[in-house]
Short mmCIF file of C-alpha atoms in Angstrom, two decimals:
data_model
loop_
_atom_site.label_atom_id
_atom_site.label_comp_id
_atom_site.label_asym_id
_atom_site.label_seq_id
_atom_site.Cartn_x
_atom_site.Cartn_y
_atom_site.Cartn_z
CA MET A 286 -6.84 7.82 -3.65
CA THR A 287 -4.26 9.15 -1.01
CA LEU A 288 -6.02 11.53 1.58
CA LEU A 289 -3.23 11.96 4.05
CA GLU A 290 0.59 11.41 3.49
CA THR A 291 3.72 12.35 5.41
CA ARG A 292 7.27 12.99 4.06
CA GLY A 293 10.31 13.02 6.17
CA VAL A 294 8.40 14.46 9.29
CA ARG A 295 10.98 14.93 12.11
CA LYS A 296 10.41 16.19 15.57
CA ALA A 297 12.67 16.38 18.67
CA PHE A 298 12.41 17.53 22.15
CA ALA A 299 15.59 18.70 23.97
CA GLY A 300 17.74 16.53 21.73
CA LEU A 301 15.45 13.53 21.99
CA GLN A 302 14.33 12.55 18.40
CA ALA A 303 10.62 11.82 18.86
CA LEU A 304 9.76 11.27 15.23
CA ASP A 305 12.34 10.14 12.71
CA SER A 306 10.71 10.35 9.19
CA PRO A 307 7.85 7.86 9.57
CA ASP A 308 6.42 8.22 5.92
CA VAL A 309 2.95 6.95 5.87
CA ALA A 310 -0.07 7.27 3.80
CA VAL A 311 -3.87 6.78 4.45
CA ASP A 312 -6.11 6.36 1.56
CA ARG A 313 -9.57 7.77 1.27
CA GLY A 314 -12.15 5.31 2.66
CA GLU A 315 -9.63 3.32 4.68
CA VAL A 316 -9.54 2.63 8.54
CA VAL A 317 -5.97 2.67 9.73
CA GLY A 318 -4.71 1.76 13.04
CA LEU A 319 -1.35 3.28 14.52
CA ILE A 320 0.29 1.12 17.02
CA GLY A 321 3.57 0.85 18.96
CA PRO A 322 5.06 0.62 22.37
CA ASN A 323 4.88 3.49 24.80
CA GLY A 324 7.19 6.31 23.70
CA ALA A 325 7.11 5.11 20.16
CA GLY A 326 5.92 8.79 18.99
CA LYS A 327 2.18 7.94 18.19
CA THR A 328 0.67 10.86 19.92
CA THR A 329 3.45 13.20 18.79
CA PHE A 330 2.68 12.02 15.34
CA PHE A 331 -0.88 12.92 15.67
CA ASN A 332 0.04 16.20 17.09
CA CYS A 333 2.07 16.96 14.09
CA LEU A 334 -0.65 15.96 11.68
CA THR A 335 -3.13 18.18 13.30
CA GLY A 336 -1.14 21.39 13.95
CA VAL A 337 -0.90 20.96 17.77
CA LEU A 338 2.89 20.58 17.09
CA GLU A 339 4.77 21.93 14.10
CA PRO A 340 7.38 19.36 12.75
CA ASP A 341 11.11 20.47 12.74
CA GLU A 342 11.12 19.15 9.04
CA GLY A 343 8.89 17.57 6.60
CA GLU A 344 5.52 17.70 5.05
CA VAL A 345 2.12 16.62 6.09
CA ARG A 346 -0.07 16.53 2.85
CA PHE A 347 -3.86 16.41 3.31
CA ASP A 348 -5.86 16.05 0.28
CA GLY A 349 -2.94 17.07 -1.80
CA GLU A 350 -1.84 20.20 0.18
CA ASP A 351 1.09 20.64 2.68
CA VAL A 352 -0.60 21.70 5.98
CA VAL A 353 2.40 22.15 8.12
CA GLY A 354 2.41 25.53 9.88
CA GLU A 355 -1.32 25.87 9.82
CA GLU A 356 -3.25 26.35 13.09
CA PRO A 357 -5.31 23.38 14.29
CA TYR A 358 -8.60 25.18 13.66
CA ALA A 359 -7.46 25.80 9.99
CA ILE A 360 -6.69 22.08 9.53
CA ALA A 361 -9.83 21.02 11.21
CA ASP A 362 -11.67 23.31 8.73
CA ARG A 363 -10.08 21.44 5.96
CA GLY A 364 -11.54 18.27 7.25
CA MET A 365 -8.91 16.59 9.32
CA VAL A 366 -10.25 16.44 12.78
CA ARG A 367 -9.13 14.60 15.92
CA THR A 368 -10.02 13.52 19.51
CA PHE A 369 -7.65 13.41 22.31
CA GLN A 370 -6.50 10.68 24.96
CA GLN A 371 -8.18 12.83 27.54
CA PRO A 372 -11.71 13.97 26.51
CA ARG A 373 -12.08 17.77 26.71
CA ALA A 374 -15.63 18.83 27.65
CA LEU A 375 -17.13 22.10 29.06
CA GLU A 376 -18.42 20.36 32.37
CA ALA A 377 -20.86 23.29 33.26
CA MET A 378 -22.71 22.69 29.93
CA THR A 379 -24.93 20.01 28.93
CA VAL A 380 -24.13 17.09 26.65
CA ALA A 381 -26.31 18.59 23.86
CA GLU A 382 -24.73 21.97 24.35
CA ASN A 383 -21.18 20.49 24.08
CA VAL A 384 -22.09 18.61 21.01
CA ARG A 385 -23.59 21.62 19.38
CA LEU A 386 -20.36 23.52 19.89
CA GLY A 387 -18.68 21.18 17.45
CA ALA A 388 -20.70 22.57 14.51
CA GLY A 389 -19.00 25.21 12.35
CA ASP A 390 -20.31 28.64 11.55
CA HIS A 391 -22.71 29.54 14.42
CA PRO A 392 -23.96 32.81 13.17
CA GLY A 393 -26.02 33.44 16.30
CA GLU A 394 -22.86 33.69 18.20
CA ARG A 395 -21.56 36.70 16.28
CA PRO A 396 -22.65 40.01 18.09
CA TRP A 397 -24.09 41.74 15.03
CA HIS A 398 -26.18 38.68 13.82
CA ALA A 399 -27.27 38.06 17.43
CA LEU A 400 -28.82 41.70 17.41
CA THR A 401 -30.27 41.14 13.92
CA TRP A 402 -31.79 37.83 14.37
CA SER A 403 -33.47 36.42 11.14
CA ALA A 404 -35.31 33.42 9.78
CA SER A 405 -32.25 32.22 8.22
CA LEU A 406 -30.30 32.20 11.46
CA THR A 407 -33.18 30.29 13.14
CA GLU A 408 -33.20 27.82 10.41
CA ARG A 409 -29.21 27.32 10.85
CA GLU A 410 -29.73 26.86 14.57
CA ALA A 411 -32.51 24.28 14.05
CA GLU A 412 -30.13 22.49 11.68
CA VAL A 413 -27.37 22.31 14.17
CA ASP A 414 -29.76 21.11 16.87
CA ARG A 415 -31.15 18.40 14.44
CA ARG A 416 -27.68 17.16 13.57
CA ALA A 417 -26.52 17.13 17.17
CA ARG A 418 -29.55 15.06 18.22
CA GLU A 419 -28.94 12.64 15.30
CA ILE A 420 -25.26 12.06 16.25
CA MET A 421 -26.17 11.66 20.01
CA ALA A 422 -28.85 9.07 18.93
CA PHE A 423 -26.25 7.32 16.73
CA LEU A 424 -23.67 7.08 19.53
CA ASP A 425 -26.51 6.29 22.10
CA ILE A 426 -25.93 9.20 24.32
CA ASP A 427 -29.19 10.85 23.67
CA HIS A 428 -30.63 9.75 26.86
CA VAL A 429 -28.11 12.02 28.63
CA ALA A 430 -28.40 15.05 26.28
CA ASP A 431 -29.75 17.21 29.06
CA ASP A 432 -27.26 15.99 31.78
CA TYR A 433 -24.24 18.20 32.54
CA ALA A 434 -21.07 16.82 30.86
CA SER A 435 -19.47 16.65 34.44
CA THR A 436 -21.81 13.83 35.30
CA LEU A 437 -20.70 11.41 32.47
CA SER A 438 -18.72 8.21 32.94
CA GLY A 439 -15.35 7.97 31.29
CA GLY A 440 -16.77 5.95 28.50
CA GLN A 441 -19.57 8.53 27.91
CA GLN A 442 -16.97 11.30 27.83
CA LYS A 443 -15.17 9.34 25.04
CA LEU A 444 -18.54 9.32 23.08
CA LEU A 445 -19.21 12.87 23.67
CA ALA A 446 -15.82 13.85 22.32
CA LEU A 447 -16.52 11.82 19.25
CA ALA A 448 -19.83 13.39 18.82
CA ARG A 449 -18.29 16.76 18.86
CA ALA A 450 -15.78 15.74 16.21
CA LEU A 451 -18.61 14.32 14.10
CA MET A 452 -20.44 17.51 14.10
CA THR A 453 -17.67 18.99 12.11
CA GLU A 454 -18.44 16.50 9.27
CA PRO A 455 -14.72 15.48 8.97
CA GLU A 456 -13.29 13.88 5.80
CA LEU A 457 -10.62 12.25 8.01
CA LEU A 458 -11.28 11.37 11.70
CA LEU A 459 -8.16 10.78 13.91
CA LEU A 460 -8.99 8.98 17.14
CA ASP A 461 -6.49 9.00 19.90
CA GLU A 462 -6.99 5.88 22.21
CA PRO A 463 -10.83 5.80 21.88
CA PHE A 464 -10.86 2.60 24.05
CA ALA A 465 -8.74 3.78 26.79
CA GLY A 466 -10.60 3.71 30.09
CA VAL A 467 -13.79 2.35 28.52
CA ASN A 468 -15.49 -0.78 29.73
CA PRO A 469 -15.71 -3.86 27.43
CA THR A 470 -19.29 -3.42 26.51
CA LEU A 471 -18.72 0.16 25.53
CA GLU A 472 -15.60 -0.92 23.66
CA ARG A 473 -17.50 -3.12 21.51
CA GLU A 474 -20.11 -0.35 20.75
CA ILE A 475 -17.35 2.05 19.85
CA VAL A 476 -15.92 -0.49 17.50
CA GLU A 477 -19.43 -1.01 15.84
CA ARG A 478 -19.83 2.90 15.36
CA ILE A 479 -16.27 3.07 13.79
CA VAL A 480 -17.23 0.26 11.25
CA GLU A 481 -20.61 1.98 10.53
CA LEU A 482 -19.03 5.42 10.01
CA ASN A 483 -16.41 3.73 7.68
CA GLU A 484 -19.29 1.99 5.72
CA ARG A 485 -20.92 5.57 5.29
CA GLY A 486 -17.76 6.67 3.73
CA MET A 487 -15.56 8.10 6.50
CA THR A 488 -11.86 7.73 6.61
CA LEU A 489 -10.40 7.03 10.12
CA PHE A 490 -6.92 6.97 11.56
CA ILE A 491 -6.64 5.47 15.15
CA VAL A 492 -4.03 5.39 17.76
CA GLU A 493 -4.74 2.58 20.19
CA HIS A 494 -3.02 0.26 22.67
CA GLU A 495 -5.89 -2.28 23.20
CA LEU A 496 -5.55 -4.50 19.98
CA GLU A 497 -8.28 -7.00 20.44
CA ASN A 498 -10.99 -4.61 19.28
CA LEU A 499 -8.69 -2.43 17.07
CA VAL A 500 -7.85 -5.22 14.72
CA GLU A 501 -11.69 -5.89 14.15
CA ALA A 502 -12.25 -2.38 12.94
CA VAL A 503 -9.11 -1.55 10.78
CA ASP A 504 -8.10 -2.46 7.31
CA ARG A 505 -4.41 -1.91 7.96
CA LEU A 506 -1.97 -1.34 10.78
CA ILE A 507 0.95 0.92 11.00
CA VAL A 508 3.75 0.35 13.85
CA LEU A 509 6.02 2.94 15.07
CA HIS A 510 9.07 2.42 17.23
CA ASP A 511 11.46 4.98 18.51
CA GLY A 512 9.80 7.53 16.25
CA LYS A 513 10.36 5.39 12.99
CA LEU A 514 8.14 3.29 10.86
CA LEU A 515 8.77 -0.29 11.79
CA ALA A 516 6.05 -2.15 9.90
CA GLU A 517 2.74 -1.79 8.15
CA GLY A 518 0.20 -4.09 6.48
CA THR A 519 -2.70 -6.14 7.28
CA PRO A 520 -3.41 -6.87 11.08
CA ASP A 521 -2.58 -10.61 10.62
CA ALA A 522 0.72 -9.91 8.93
CA VAL A 523 1.71 -7.00 11.26
CA LEU A 524 1.03 -8.86 14.53
CA THR A 525 3.06 -11.95 13.43
CA ASP A 526 6.02 -9.83 12.35
CA ASP A 527 8.95 -10.80 14.49
CA ARG A 528 10.14 -7.15 14.57
CA VAL A 529 6.70 -6.09 16.12
CA VAL A 530 6.74 -8.84 18.57
CA ASP A 531 10.22 -7.96 19.74
CA ALA A 532 9.21 -4.21 19.95
CA TYR A 533 6.54 -5.20 22.41
CA LEU A 534 9.06 -6.91 24.69
CA GLY A 535 8.51 -10.39 23.17
CA GLU A 536 4.86 -10.56 24.27
CA SER A 537 2.44 -12.28 21.77
CA MET A 538 0.74 -9.59 19.85
CA THR A 539 -1.98 -11.77 18.40
CA PRO A 540 -5.37 -10.95 20.17
CA ASP A 541 -6.97 -14.00 22.08
#
């Protein structure tokens, strides 16, 4: 069953056509990679999917409904959640506090509820804390739970961003370059977590330049070039496609 589908999405900046109707679909339960040379429109595409940018034309259908024009928080509330190339953490807060912020419906943060604290609110806060600690353990950042976010390495910042996204319990998780700036050992761990999340039933859509680990995690690759859909299919088929090789300046696309 199709979970995400785009139709005729176009986006231009000062006359430059960044997206030119790359019609794509992601089925529920898939892990799909989105690749392409620099300037292909990958991040612009993600931004249009998640409401950060509004397309000039076209539809973005999530779970059967067009979400174009909705605010990013509303799209996230529907279940389409993304991370960014540059992790965004509140550095003056601890890792655990940052992760808990990802949970929806914090009744204790509302002034009236804070003044009339009840057992149900205590139970909800305990549930949020329990889930946060489960996710931190799953991503192996529980040992830095009480450290300030500002002290984390680049790779740990990526994991923190992923943890906050998982707190929202997304139906579709979009990861924007999850391996960028991450050491090889941690890259492997992120791949393993992606595979495990998918085995648990999560659908993932991933933008990435680093192909060696990406192809181990995805069922299918989609290639953008100059804002258009260039190719799609299994990793083996896509990475041996002459059009894709040419788009990457003639370099071999097959991981060593």
